[in-house]
Short mmCIF file of C-alpha atoms in Angstrom, two decimals:
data_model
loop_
_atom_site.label_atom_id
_atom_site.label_comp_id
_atom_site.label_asym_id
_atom_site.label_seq_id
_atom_site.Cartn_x
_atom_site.Cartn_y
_atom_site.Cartn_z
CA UNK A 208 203.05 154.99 130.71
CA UNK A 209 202.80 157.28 127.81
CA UNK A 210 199.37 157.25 125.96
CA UNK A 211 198.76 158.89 122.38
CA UNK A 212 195.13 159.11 120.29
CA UNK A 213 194.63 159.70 116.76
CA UNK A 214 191.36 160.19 114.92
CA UNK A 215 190.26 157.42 112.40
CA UNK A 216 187.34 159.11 110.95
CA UNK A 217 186.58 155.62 109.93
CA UNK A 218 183.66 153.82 111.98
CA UNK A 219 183.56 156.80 114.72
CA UNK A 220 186.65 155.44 116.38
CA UNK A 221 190.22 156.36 117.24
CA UNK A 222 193.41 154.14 117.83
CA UNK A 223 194.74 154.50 121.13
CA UNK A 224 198.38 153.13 121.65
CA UNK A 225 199.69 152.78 125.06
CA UNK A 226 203.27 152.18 125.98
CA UNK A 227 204.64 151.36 129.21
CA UNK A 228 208.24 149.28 129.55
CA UNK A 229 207.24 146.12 128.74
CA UNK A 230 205.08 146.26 126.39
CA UNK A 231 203.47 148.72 123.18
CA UNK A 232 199.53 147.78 122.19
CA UNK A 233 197.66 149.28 119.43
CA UNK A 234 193.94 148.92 119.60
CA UNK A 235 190.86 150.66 118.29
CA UNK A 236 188.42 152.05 120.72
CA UNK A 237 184.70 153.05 119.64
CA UNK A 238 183.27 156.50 120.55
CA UNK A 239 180.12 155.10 120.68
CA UNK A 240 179.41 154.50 124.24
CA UNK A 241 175.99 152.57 123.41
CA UNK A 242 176.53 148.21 122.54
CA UNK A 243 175.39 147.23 118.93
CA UNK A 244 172.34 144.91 119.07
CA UNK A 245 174.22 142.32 118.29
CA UNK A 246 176.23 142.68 121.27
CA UNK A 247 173.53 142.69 123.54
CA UNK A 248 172.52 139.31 121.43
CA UNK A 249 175.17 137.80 122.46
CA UNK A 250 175.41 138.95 126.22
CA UNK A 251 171.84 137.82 126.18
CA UNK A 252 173.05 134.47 124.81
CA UNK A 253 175.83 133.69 126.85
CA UNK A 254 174.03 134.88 130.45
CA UNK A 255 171.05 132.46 128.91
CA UNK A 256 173.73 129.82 128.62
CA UNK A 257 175.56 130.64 132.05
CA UNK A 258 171.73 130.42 133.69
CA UNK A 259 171.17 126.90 132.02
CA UNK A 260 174.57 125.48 133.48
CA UNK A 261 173.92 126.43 136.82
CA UNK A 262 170.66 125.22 136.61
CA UNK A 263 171.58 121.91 135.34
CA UNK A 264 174.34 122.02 138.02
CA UNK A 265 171.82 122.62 140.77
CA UNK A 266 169.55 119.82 139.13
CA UNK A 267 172.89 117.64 139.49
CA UNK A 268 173.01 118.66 143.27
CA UNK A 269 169.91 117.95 144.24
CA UNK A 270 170.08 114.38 142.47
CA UNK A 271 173.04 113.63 144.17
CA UNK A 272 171.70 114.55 147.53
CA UNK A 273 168.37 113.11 146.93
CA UNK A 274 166.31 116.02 147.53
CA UNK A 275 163.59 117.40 145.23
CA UNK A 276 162.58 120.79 146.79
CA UNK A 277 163.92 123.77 147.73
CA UNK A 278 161.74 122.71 151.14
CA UNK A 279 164.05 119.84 151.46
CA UNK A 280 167.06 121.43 151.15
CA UNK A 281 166.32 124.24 153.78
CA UNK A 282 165.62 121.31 156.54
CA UNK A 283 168.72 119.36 155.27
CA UNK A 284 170.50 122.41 156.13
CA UNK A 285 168.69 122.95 159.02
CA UNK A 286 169.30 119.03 160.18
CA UNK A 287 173.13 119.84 159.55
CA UNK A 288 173.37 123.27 161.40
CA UNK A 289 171.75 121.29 164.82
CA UNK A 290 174.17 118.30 164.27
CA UNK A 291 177.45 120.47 164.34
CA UNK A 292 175.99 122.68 166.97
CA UNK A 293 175.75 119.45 169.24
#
């Protein structure tokens, strides 16, 4: 793989472009090792929205299983470990 950088001077980046044998890609590459605030917006966002799906997931879960407490689960599991032991 051969690998060649070039100064942009434009928005403190550089253009790397990496070629191998199947392929050539040109893409521009910050020197600015710190996330924009926006970007940490939108991490923010999407972990907020990962955490509600789960959540609403585990909500399904429980429904389904018709427990309501994280108490109930633990002895359903509990009930379950001492039936396959058996």
């Amino acid at each position: 793989m051969v690998q060649d950088t070039m100064g942009t001077g434009a928005n403190n980046g550089r253009l790397e472009h990496t070629m191998d044998k199947k392929n050539t890609k040109l893409h521009l590459v910050s020197n600015n090792d710190e996330p924009e605030e926006d970007d940490f917006d939108e991490m923010n966002e999407y972990s907020e929205m990962e955490l509600l799906e789960q959540l609403e997931s585990l909500r399904e879960d429980m429904e389904d299983l018709k427990v309501t407490t994280l108490a109930e689960v633990i002895e359903r599991i509990s009930e379950l470990h001492r039936q396959l032991d058996k």
